[in-house]
Coordinates of C-alpha atoms and ligand atoms in Angstrom, one line a residue:
Chain A
M1451 CA 0.0 0.0 0.0
T1452 CA 3.0 2.3 0.0
G1453 CA 2.3 4.3 -3.1
G1454 CA 4.3 3.1 -6.1
M1455 CA 6.8 1.0 -4.3
V1456 CA 7.5 -2.5 -5.7
Q1457 CA 9.6 -5.5 -4.8
T1458 CA 11.2 -6.8 -7.9
R1459 CA 13.7 -9.3 -9.2
A1460 CA 16.2 -7.3 -11.2
T1461 CA 18.7 -9.0 -13.6
L1462 CA 22.3 -7.8 -13.6
V1463 CA 22.9 -7.3 -17.3
E1464 CA 26.0 -5.2 -17.4
R1465 CA 29.0 -4.5 -15.2
R1466 CA 31.4 -1.6 -15.9
V1467 CA 34.6 -1.6 -14.0
I1468 CA 36.4 1.7 -13.8
G1469 CA 39.4 1.2 -11.6
A1470 CA 38.1 0.2 -8.2
V1471 CA 34.6 1.3 -9.0
H1472 CA 31.9 -0.9 -10.3
E1473 CA 28.7 0.2 -12.0
L1474 CA 26.0 -2.3 -12.4
R1475 CA 23.1 -2.0 -14.9
L1476 CA 20.0 -3.8 -13.6
H1477 CA 17.3 -4.8 -16.0
D1478 CA 14.2 -4.0 -14.0
P1479 CA 11.4 -2.5 -16.1
R1480 CA 8.8 -2.4 -13.3
L1481 CA 11.0 -0.5 -10.9
A1482 CA 12.7 1.7 -13.6
A1483 CA 9.2 2.9 -14.7
R1484 CA 8.6 4.2 -11.2
L1485 CA 12.0 5.4 -10.3
G1486 CA 13.0 9.1 -10.3
A1487 CA 16.2 11.0 -9.6
G1488 CA 16.9 11.2 -5.8
Q1489 CA 14.7 8.2 -4.9
A1490 CA 16.5 5.3 -3.2
V1491 CA 16.3 1.6 -4.0
L1492 CA 16.9 -1.0 -1.3
V1493 CA 18.8 -3.9 -2.6
R1494 CA 19.2 -7.3 -1.0
T1495 CA 22.8 -8.5 -1.2
G1496 CA 24.8 -11.4 0.2
W1497 CA 24.8 -15.0 1.0
G1498 CA 21.5 -16.1 2.6
M1499 CA 20.8 -13.6 5.3
I1500 CA 24.3 -12.3 5.6
P1501 CA 24.3 -9.3 5.6
Y1502 CA 20.8 -9.1 6.8
L1503 CA 19.9 -5.5 5.9
R1504 CA 19.3 -4.2 2.4
R1505 CA 21.8 -1.7 1.0
S1506 CA 20.5 1.6 -0.2
F1507 CA 21.4 3.0 -3.6
Y1508 CA 20.5 6.1 -5.5
P1509 CA 20.5 5.3 -9.2
I1510 CA 23.1 7.1 -11.2
A1511 CA 21.2 6.4 -14.5
I1512 CA 17.6 5.5 -15.2
A1513 CA 16.4 4.2 -18.5
A1514 CA 12.9 2.9 -19.5
D1515 CA 13.7 -0.7 -18.5
S1516 CA 16.8 -0.5 -16.4
W1517 CA 18.8 1.5 -13.9
V1518 CA 22.4 1.7 -12.8
L1519 CA 23.9 1.6 -9.3
R1520 CA 27.5 2.6 -8.5
L1521 CA 29.7 0.8 -6.0
P1522 CA 32.6 2.9 -4.8
P1523 CA 35.5 1.0 -3.2
D1524 CA 34.7 0.3 0.5
G1525 CA 34.8 -2.5 3.0
D1526 CA 31.0 -3.2 3.1
L1527 CA 30.2 -6.9 2.9
G1528 CA 27.0 -6.4 0.8
H1529 CA 28.9 -4.2 -1.6
A1530 CA 31.6 -6.9 -1.8
W1531 CA 29.0 -9.4 -2.8
L1532 CA 27.7 -7.1 -5.5
R1533 CA 31.2 -6.8 -6.9
L1534 CA 31.4 -10.5 -7.3
A1535 CA 27.9 -11.2 -8.6
P1536 CA 28.1 -12.5 -12.1
E1537 CA 26.1 -11.1 -15.0
G1538 CA 22.7 -12.7 -15.1
S1539 CA 22.4 -12.7 -11.3
E1540 CA 18.9 -11.8 -10.0
L1541 CA 18.8 -9.0 -7.3
D1542 CA 15.9 -8.5 -5.0
C1543 CA 15.1 -4.8 -5.1
L1544 CA 12.6 -2.7 -3.1
G1545 CA 11.8 0.8 -4.2
P1546 CA 11.4 3.5 -5.1
V1547 CA 11.8 5.0 -1.6
G1548 CA 10.3 8.4 -0.9
I1549 CA 10.2 11.6 -2.8
G1550 CA 13.0 12.6 -5.2
F1551 CA 14.1 15.8 -7.0
R1552 CA 11.4 17.8 -8.8
L1553 CA 12.0 20.3 -11.5
P1554 CA 9.4 23.0 -10.8
D1555 CA 7.4 24.4 -13.7
G1556 CA 8.8 27.6 -15.1
V1557 CA 12.5 27.1 -14.2
R1558 CA 15.1 27.7 -16.9
R1559 CA 18.4 27.4 -15.1
V1560 CA 19.2 24.4 -12.9
L1561 CA 22.3 24.3 -10.7
A1562 CA 23.4 20.9 -9.5
L1563 CA 25.8 20.9 -6.6
G1564 CA 27.5 17.7 -5.4
E1565 CA 30.0 16.7 -2.7
G1566 CA 32.2 13.7 -3.1
E1567 CA 30.5 10.4 -4.2
A1568 CA 27.1 11.9 -3.6
A1569 CA 27.5 14.1 -6.7
W1570 CA 26.9 10.9 -8.8
T1571 CA 23.3 10.7 -7.5
L1572 CA 22.7 14.0 -9.3
L1573 CA 23.3 12.6 -12.7
P1574 CA 19.7 11.5 -13.4
V1575 CA 18.3 15.0 -12.5
V1576 CA 21.0 16.6 -14.6
V1577 CA 20.1 14.4 -17.6
E1578 CA 16.4 15.1 -17.0
A1579 CA 16.9 18.8 -16.9
D1580 CA 19.0 18.7 -20.0
A1581 CA 16.3 16.7 -21.8
F1582 CA 13.8 19.4 -20.9
Q1583 CA 16.2 21.8 -22.7
L1584 CA 16.9 23.7 -19.4
A1585 CA 20.3 25.4 -18.9
V1586 CA 22.2 23.1 -16.5
A1587 CA 25.4 23.7 -14.6
L1588 CA 26.9 21.0 -12.4
A1589 CA 29.5 21.9 -9.8
A1590 CA 31.1 19.1 -7.8
E1591 CA 33.6 19.1 -5.0
V1592 CA 35.5 15.8 -4.6
I1593 CA 38.1 14.5 -2.2
T1594 CA 39.8 12.3 -4.7
P1595 CA 39.8 12.3 -8.5
R1596 CA 38.2 8.9 -8.5
Q1597 CA 35.0 10.4 -7.1
A1598 CA 34.8 12.9 -10.0
I1599 CA 32.2 12.5 -12.8
P1600 CA 34.1 12.4 -16.1
P1601 CA 32.8 15.2 -18.4
A1602 CA 32.0 12.6 -21.1
R1603 CA 29.3 11.2 -18.8
L1604 CA 27.4 14.5 -18.9
P1605 CA 25.1 15.8 -21.7
A1606 CA 27.1 18.0 -24.0
A1607 CA 25.2 21.2 -23.1
V1608 CA 25.8 20.9 -19.3
E1609 CA 28.4 23.3 -17.9
Y1610 CA 30.7 21.5 -15.6
R1611 CA 32.8 22.8 -12.7
L1612 CA 34.9 20.4 -10.7
T1613 CA 37.1 21.1 -7.7
T1614 CA 39.3 18.8 -5.7
V1615 CA 39.3 19.4 -2.0
E1616 CA 42.7 19.5 -0.2
G1617 CA 43.0 19.5 3.6
G1618 CA 39.2 19.3 4.1
R1619 CA 38.4 22.8 2.9
G1620 CA 35.7 23.2 0.3
R1621 CA 36.7 24.9 -3.0
L1622 CA 33.2 25.2 -4.5
D1623 CA 33.1 28.5 -2.5
A1624 CA 35.0 30.1 -5.4
F1625 CA 32.0 29.5 -7.6
W1626 CA 29.1 30.5 -5.3
A1627 CA 29.2 34.2 -6.3
E1628 CA 28.8 33.3 -10.0
L1629 CA 26.5 30.4 -9.9
L1630 CA 24.0 31.0 -7.1
P1631 CA 22.6 34.3 -8.5
W1632 CA 22.4 32.6 -11.9
A1633 CA 20.3 29.7 -10.9
D1634 CA 16.5 29.4 -10.8
V1635 CA 16.7 26.2 -8.7
V1636 CA 19.4 24.3 -7.0
V1637 CA 19.5 20.5 -6.5
A1638 CA 22.2 19.2 -4.2
A1639 CA 23.7 16.0 -2.8
G1640 CA 26.2 15.8 0.0
S1641 CA 26.7 15.9 3.7
L1642 CA 24.8 18.0 6.2
A1643 CA 27.9 20.1 6.6
F1644 CA 27.9 20.7 2.9
Y1645 CA 24.2 21.9 3.1
R1646 CA 25.1 24.3 5.9
R1647 CA 27.8 25.8 3.8
L1648 CA 25.4 26.0 0.9
A1649 CA 22.9 27.8 3.1
E1650 CA 25.5 30.3 4.2
A1651 CA 26.5 30.9 0.6
I1652 CA 22.9 31.4 -0.5
R1653 CA 22.3 33.9 2.3
E1654 CA 25.5 35.7 1.2
H1655 CA 24.8 35.8 -2.5
R1656 CA 21.0 35.9 -2.7
F1657 CA 20.4 37.4 0.8
V1658 CA 17.7 35.0 1.8
I1659 CA 17.0 31.3 1.3
T1660 CA 13.6 31.2 -0.4
R1661 CA 11.6 28.1 0.1
G1662 CA 11.6 26.2 -3.3
F1663 CA 15.0 27.5 -4.4
A1664 CA 17.2 24.6 -3.2
Q1665 CA 16.4 20.9 -2.9
V1666 CA 18.8 18.6 -1.0
L1667 CA 19.2 14.9 -0.7
Y1668 CA 19.2 14.0 3.0
P1669 CA 21.9 11.4 3.9
A1670 CA 19.8 8.9 5.8
T1671 CA 20.0 5.1 6.5
F1672 CA 16.9 3.1 5.5
L1673 CA 15.6 -0.1 6.8
C1674 CA 12.0 -0.6 5.6
G1675 CA 11.5 2.3 3.3
T1676 CA 7.8 2.3 4.2
G1677 CA 7.6 4.5 7.3
A1678 CA 7.1 1.6 9.7
C1679 CA 10.5 1.1 11.4
L1680 CA 11.5 4.7 12.3
A1681 CA 15.1 3.9 11.6
C1682 CA 15.5 6.8 9.1
V1683 CA 14.1 9.5 11.4
A1684 CA 15.9 12.8 11.3
D1685 CA 15.4 16.3 12.6
V1686 CA 14.0 18.0 9.6
A1687 CA 11.1 20.2 8.6
G1688 CA 10.6 21.4 12.1
G1689 CA 10.4 18.0 13.8
R1690 CA 11.7 14.5 14.0
R1691 CA 10.4 13.0 10.8
R1692 CA 10.7 9.8 8.7
V1693 CA 13.1 10.6 5.8
C1694 CA 11.7 7.7 3.7
L1695 CA 8.3 9.3 3.6
R1696 CA 9.0 13.0 3.8
G1697 CA 12.2 12.9 1.8
P1698 CA 14.9 11.8 1.0
V1699 CA 14.8 15.1 -1.0
F1700 CA 13.9 18.0 1.2
D1701 CA 13.8 21.7 0.7
L1702 CA 17.0 23.2 2.0
T1703 CA 15.0 25.3 4.5
D1704 CA 13.7 22.1 6.1
V1705 CA 17.3 20.8 6.7
V1706 CA 19.1 23.9 7.9
S1707 CA 17.2 26.5 9.9
D1708 CA 17.0 30.0 8.5
R1709 CA 18.1 32.8 10.7
Chain B
M365 CA -11.7 -22.9 12.8
P366 CA -10.3 -19.6 14.1
I367 CA -7.6 -19.5 16.8
E368 CA -8.8 -18.0 20.0
L369 CA -6.1 -15.8 21.6
A370 CA -8.2 -14.8 24.7
P371 CA -10.4 -17.8 25.6
R372 CA -10.8 -16.6 29.2
N373 CA -11.9 -13.1 28.1
K374 CA -15.6 -12.5 27.4
R375 CA -14.8 -10.4 24.4
G376 CA -12.5 -13.1 22.9
L377 CA -9.9 -12.4 20.2
P378 CA -10.4 -14.9 17.3
L379 CA -7.7 -15.0 14.6
R380 CA -8.4 -16.5 11.2
S381 CA -4.7 -17.2 10.7
P382 CA -1.8 -17.9 13.2
V383 CA 0.6 -15.3 11.6
M384 CA 0.4 -11.8 13.1
A385 CA 2.2 -8.6 12.1
G386 CA 4.3 -7.9 15.2
S387 CA 4.5 -4.6 17.0
G388 CA 5.1 -1.8 14.5
A389 CA 5.7 -4.1 11.5
V390 CA 3.1 -2.0 9.6
G391 CA 3.3 1.1 11.8
Y392 CA -0.2 1.8 13.1
G393 CA -1.7 -0.1 10.3
D394 CA -0.8 2.6 7.8
C395 CA 2.6 1.5 6.5
W396 CA 2.2 -1.5 4.2
P397 CA 5.1 -2.7 2.0
P398 CA 4.4 -3.8 -1.5
G399 CA 2.6 -7.1 -1.9
L400 CA 1.4 -7.3 1.7
D401 CA -2.1 -6.2 2.9
P402 CA -4.2 -6.9 6.0
R403 CA -5.6 -10.1 4.5
A404 CA -2.1 -11.7 5.0
F405 CA -2.4 -11.6 8.8
G406 CA -4.5 -13.0 11.5
A407 CA -4.0 -9.7 13.4
I408 CA -1.7 -6.8 13.5
V409 CA 0.0 -5.2 16.5
T410 CA 0.6 -1.5 16.2
A411 CA 3.7 0.4 17.0
G412 CA 4.0 1.3 20.7
V413 CA 2.1 4.3 22.0
T414 CA 2.7 6.2 25.2
M415 CA 0.4 8.5 27.1
R416 CA 2.2 11.6 25.9
P417 CA 4.1 12.2 22.6
R418 CA 7.8 11.1 22.6
S419 CA 10.3 12.3 20.1
G420 CA 12.4 9.2 20.7
R421 CA 16.1 8.8 20.4
E422 CA 18.0 11.2 18.2
P423 CA 19.6 9.6 15.1
P424 CA 21.4 7.4 14.5
R425 CA 19.1 4.6 15.5
L426 CA 20.2 1.6 13.5
A427 CA 23.2 -0.7 13.7
E428 CA 23.6 -3.9 11.7
L429 CA 24.7 -7.0 13.5
P430 CA 25.8 -10.4 12.3
L431 CA 22.5 -12.0 11.3
G432 CA 20.4 -9.1 12.4
F433 CA 20.3 -5.6 13.6
L434 CA 19.7 -3.3 16.6
L435 CA 17.0 -0.6 16.3
A436 CA 16.9 2.0 19.1
T437 CA 14.0 4.4 18.4
G438 CA 13.5 5.4 22.0
D439 CA 9.7 4.7 21.8
H440 CA 9.3 7.5 19.3
N441 CA 5.5 8.0 18.9
P442 CA 2.9 10.8 18.6
G443 CA 1.2 10.0 21.9
Y444 CA -2.1 8.3 22.7
R445 CA -4.5 11.1 21.8
R446 CA -3.0 11.8 18.4
V447 CA -2.7 8.1 17.5
V448 CA -6.3 7.4 18.4
A449 CA -7.6 10.5 16.6
Q450 CA -5.5 9.7 13.5
Y451 CA -6.0 6.0 13.2
A452 CA -9.3 4.9 14.8
E453 CA -11.1 5.2 11.5
L454 CA -8.5 3.2 9.7
W455 CA -8.6 0.4 12.4
R456 CA -12.3 0.1 12.0
R457 CA -12.2 -0.6 8.3
L458 CA -8.9 -2.5 8.1
G459 CA -10.6 -5.9 8.1
V460 CA -8.2 -7.5 10.5
P461 CA -8.1 -7.4 14.3
V462 CA -5.9 -4.5 15.5
I463 CA -4.0 -4.9 18.8
L464 CA -2.7 -1.6 20.3
S465 CA 0.7 -1.8 22.0
L466 CA 0.8 0.3 25.1
L467 CA 4.1 1.6 26.5
G468 CA 4.4 3.3 29.8
A469 CA 6.9 6.0 30.9
E470 CA 5.4 6.2 34.4
P471 CA 3.5 3.8 36.6
G472 CA -0.2 4.4 35.8
D473 CA 0.3 5.5 32.2
R474 CA -0.8 2.2 30.7
A475 CA -3.9 2.0 33.0
W476 CA -4.8 5.6 32.0
M477 CA -4.6 4.7 28.4
A478 CA -6.6 1.4 28.9
T479 CA -9.3 3.4 30.7
R480 CA -9.4 5.9 27.8
L481 CA -9.7 3.0 25.3
E482 CA -12.9 1.8 27.0
E483 CA -14.3 5.3 26.5
D484 CA -12.9 6.1 23.1
D485 CA -13.6 2.7 21.6
P486 CA -11.3 3.2 18.6
G487 CA -12.0 -0.2 17.0
I488 CA -9.2 -2.2 18.5
A489 CA -9.5 -5.8 19.4
G490 CA -7.0 -6.1 22.2
I491 CA -4.0 -4.6 23.9
E492 CA -0.3 -5.7 23.9
L493 CA 1.6 -4.8 27.0
P494 CA 5.4 -5.2 26.8
V495 CA 6.9 -6.0 30.2
P496 CA 10.1 -4.0 30.6
E497 CA 13.3 -6.0 30.8
D498 CA 14.2 -4.9 34.3
V499 CA 10.9 -5.1 36.3
N500 CA 10.6 -7.4 39.2
L501 CA 7.6 -9.7 39.8
G502 CA 5.8 -7.2 42.1
E503 CA 6.1 -4.4 39.6
A504 CA 5.0 -6.6 36.7
S505 CA 2.0 -7.8 38.6
A506 CA 1.0 -4.3 39.7
F507 CA 1.0 -2.7 36.3
I508 CA -0.7 -5.6 34.6
A509 CA -3.4 -5.8 37.3
A510 CA -4.0 -2.0 37.0
V511 CA -4.5 -2.3 33.2
R512 CA -6.7 -5.4 33.8
R513 CA -8.9 -3.4 36.2
A514 CA -9.2 -0.5 33.7
T515 CA -10.3 -2.5 30.6
T516 CA -12.2 -5.6 29.5
L517 CA -10.2 -5.8 26.3
P518 CA -8.0 -8.9 25.8
L519 CA -4.5 -8.4 27.2
L520 CA -1.5 -9.9 25.5
V521 CA 1.4 -9.5 27.8
R522 CA 4.8 -9.5 26.0
L523 CA 7.6 -10.9 28.2
P524 CA 11.3 -10.4 27.9
A525 CA 12.4 -13.6 26.2
T526 CA 15.2 -14.4 28.6
R527 CA 13.0 -13.9 31.7
A528 CA 9.8 -15.3 30.3
A529 CA 9.6 -18.4 32.5
H530 CA 10.3 -16.3 35.6
L531 CA 7.6 -13.8 34.9
A532 CA 4.9 -15.8 33.1
E533 CA 2.8 -17.1 36.0
T534 CA 2.7 -13.8 37.8
C535 CA 1.5 -12.1 34.6
V536 CA -1.2 -14.6 34.1
V537 CA -2.4 -14.3 37.7
A538 CA -2.4 -10.5 37.3
G539 CA -4.7 -10.8 34.3
A540 CA -2.9 -11.6 31.1
D541 CA -5.2 -13.3 28.5
A542 CA -2.2 -14.5 26.4
L543 CA 1.6 -14.3 26.6
V544 CA 3.9 -13.1 23.9
I545 CA 7.4 -14.6 24.0
G546 CA 9.1 -12.4 23.7
T547 CA 11.2 -9.3 23.5
P548 CA 14.8 -10.4 22.7
P549 CA 17.5 -9.3 25.1
P550 CA 19.0 -5.9 24.8
V551 CA 22.5 -5.5 23.4
V552 CA 24.9 -2.6 22.7
Y553 CA 26.6 -2.1 19.4
P554 CA 28.0 0.9 17.5
A555 CA 26.1 2.6 14.8
P556 CA 28.0 3.2 11.5
D557 CA 29.3 6.5 12.9
G558 CA 30.5 4.9 16.1
T559 CA 27.6 6.1 18.3
P560 CA 26.9 3.3 20.9
L561 CA 23.3 2.1 20.5
E562 CA 21.4 0.0 23.0
G563 CA 18.2 -2.0 22.2
P564 CA 16.8 -5.4 21.7
L565 CA 18.3 -7.8 19.2
A566 CA 16.3 -8.1 16.0
G567 CA 16.4 -10.4 13.0
P568 CA 17.2 -14.1 12.7
T569 CA 19.7 -13.9 15.6
A570 CA 16.8 -13.4 18.0
L571 CA 15.1 -16.8 17.2
P572 CA 17.1 -19.0 19.6
F573 CA 16.0 -16.6 22.5
T574 CA 12.4 -16.9 21.4
L575 CA 12.6 -20.7 21.2
R576 CA 14.2 -21.0 24.6
G577 CA 11.6 -18.8 26.3
L578 CA 8.8 -20.5 24.5
R579 CA 9.8 -24.0 25.6
A580 CA 10.3 -22.9 29.1
V581 CA 6.9 -21.2 29.4
A582 CA 5.1 -24.0 27.5
A583 CA 6.5 -26.4 30.2
L584 CA 4.7 -24.4 32.9
H585 CA 1.2 -25.4 31.4
L586 CA -0.3 -22.1 32.3
D587 CA -3.5 -22.5 30.4
V588 CA -3.2 -19.3 28.4
P589 CA -2.3 -19.1 24.7
L590 CA 1.3 -18.5 23.9
I591 CA 2.4 -16.3 20.9
A592 CA 6.0 -16.6 19.6
S593 CA 7.7 -13.4 18.5
G594 CA 11.3 -12.7 17.6
G595 CA 13.6 -13.9 14.8
I596 CA 11.0 -15.7 12.7
Q597 CA 12.2 -15.6 9.1
K598 CA 10.9 -18.7 7.4
A599 CA 7.7 -20.8 7.5
E600 CA 9.8 -23.5 9.1
D601 CA 10.6 -21.2 12.0
A602 CA 7.0 -20.3 12.5
L603 CA 5.9 -24.0 12.3
L604 CA 8.5 -25.0 14.8
C605 CA 7.2 -22.4 17.2
L606 CA 3.6 -23.7 16.7
R607 CA 4.9 -27.3 17.4
W608 CA 6.7 -26.1 20.5
G609 CA 3.6 -24.6 22.2
A610 CA 2.7 -21.4 20.4
V611 CA -0.8 -20.9 19.0
A612 CA 0.3 -18.0 16.9
V613 CA 3.5 -16.2 15.8
Q614 CA 4.4 -12.6 15.2
I615 CA 6.7 -11.4 12.4
R616 CA 8.2 -7.9 12.1
S617 CA 11.8 -7.7 10.8
L618 CA 10.9 -9.9 7.9
V619 CA 8.0 -7.5 6.9
W620 CA 10.5 -4.7 6.9
T621 CA 13.3 -6.4 5.0
D622 CA 11.6 -8.8 2.7
P623 CA 7.8 -8.3 2.2
A624 CA 7.6 -11.1 -0.4
A625 CA 9.2 -13.6 2.1
A626 CA 6.8 -12.3 4.8
M627 CA 3.9 -13.0 2.5
H628 CA 5.2 -16.5 1.8
V629 CA 5.5 -17.2 5.6
A630 CA 1.9 -15.9 6.1
E631 CA 0.5 -18.0 3.3
S632 CA 2.4 -21.2 4.0
V633 CA 1.7 -21.2 7.7
H634 CA -2.0 -20.4 7.1
A635 CA -2.2 -23.2 4.6
A636 CA -0.6 -25.7 7.0
F637 CA -2.9 -24.5 9.8
A638 CA -6.0 -24.9 7.6
A639 CA -4.9 -28.4 6.5
D640 CA -4.5 -29.4 10.2
S641 CA -7.7 -27.9 11.5
P642 CA -10.7 -30.2 11.8
E643 CA -12.5 -28.5 8.9
G644 CA -9.3 -28.3 6.8
Ligands
LIG2324 S1 13.3 3.3 6.7 FE1 11.7 2.5 8.0 S2 10.7 4.3 8.6 FE2 12.0 5.1 7.1

């Protein structure tokens, strides 16, 4: 009864290995038809019930009959299983979870802002905005070059700014003054600290954070995805709320309090 | 033939199937995963409710364990008044018995809510009362008896799995219509960010605790129905619990992690139960 959510058997049809990163294309027409940018998919991984919990993924590409998940290098057991799964494997998927990015009517200039690996989750909304012939700029701040989205992965018309962080200091700050006044809407993916910096920058360069101007993907952990377990609860939108129902994409003003 | 969960209670609590959705598996009856609906279950137990709203534990709340997880919500809930106002209408038309789980922050809270339930009549079929891990026999007896005096609704008393045999008889004498065995033992484990979390074990790792508690309470022959809860992941787990003395089982983690498997358990166990019943 959770609107639109389905449990599917997706088939692993393609694996791209780029260095230590794997990208898996899953043939999954029923889920792909429902899935939007910024919505999560909970994937069962592993051997029997190990690990027990599903792994959450935000698709980095969505087609009519398939979607793509990205596996950065890490020590997670479920991700390790996915790295070894042969093509043709069937994966149990549950999704889409929650509310994703929405491009409001009337916007013409879309600014996508990403931090580290999370920047990849913006790819579907960047592609969607480009397909609507909106002007799109993507600015990403990465720790290592491996996290960076290669320009060739973006639609040709998308303007791309990439910075590499050294010593933990953000470098996107150099672009705020140019990009924030330009944009009609911002879509962002990163940490809560990144969103606080973004909020500061908007106050500085646009004077006020207007509701509806910036949408951000909340970094939550999901268990059920249906609102039942309360594992994903976060302090957002003026209260302690279930991210899987109210988000995971929120208005920036719901995530950082305005002054 | 239905299963009667409260044979000593005038109202009774008949279930058409022995598989119940455990506390909070489907929220307050409003959070259904794909492929599952009220027809899958003999009854549903709601998420816990306290007299006043509780904002619960601040995040993080979840830690993964080998073969399970630890979920520490801190009894986050909107409070009795809001829950009843928001869900009574849904409970009346859900088509499955709804059992309200009552949590108490203070002595007397649960009796207060039980009294209100008699007046509000929000369409529930029974109450589940979790007995806290650290209560002694006198405290358990006192709060169950207070709730018993406050309501005629069937009372399902949920026992801590590791103390079930110790507490069972006292709870029955105090007024329990059925015993749920039980809440798995609390453990401590770090969340992914290192925050120490404390809460009951959940997932398949809880099943041995359930089985131990169930066998020990079944051996007491207390003449109340027993309901097994904790760690049930497969139809075989549920059928084992039914063979070892339970008349019904509750599933929760499975509903959250694998709705299709939960449906399979519900259907298989219901089919086995129907085949075994005199009219089957
Ligand atoms: S993941 Fe269970 S309530 Fe959000």
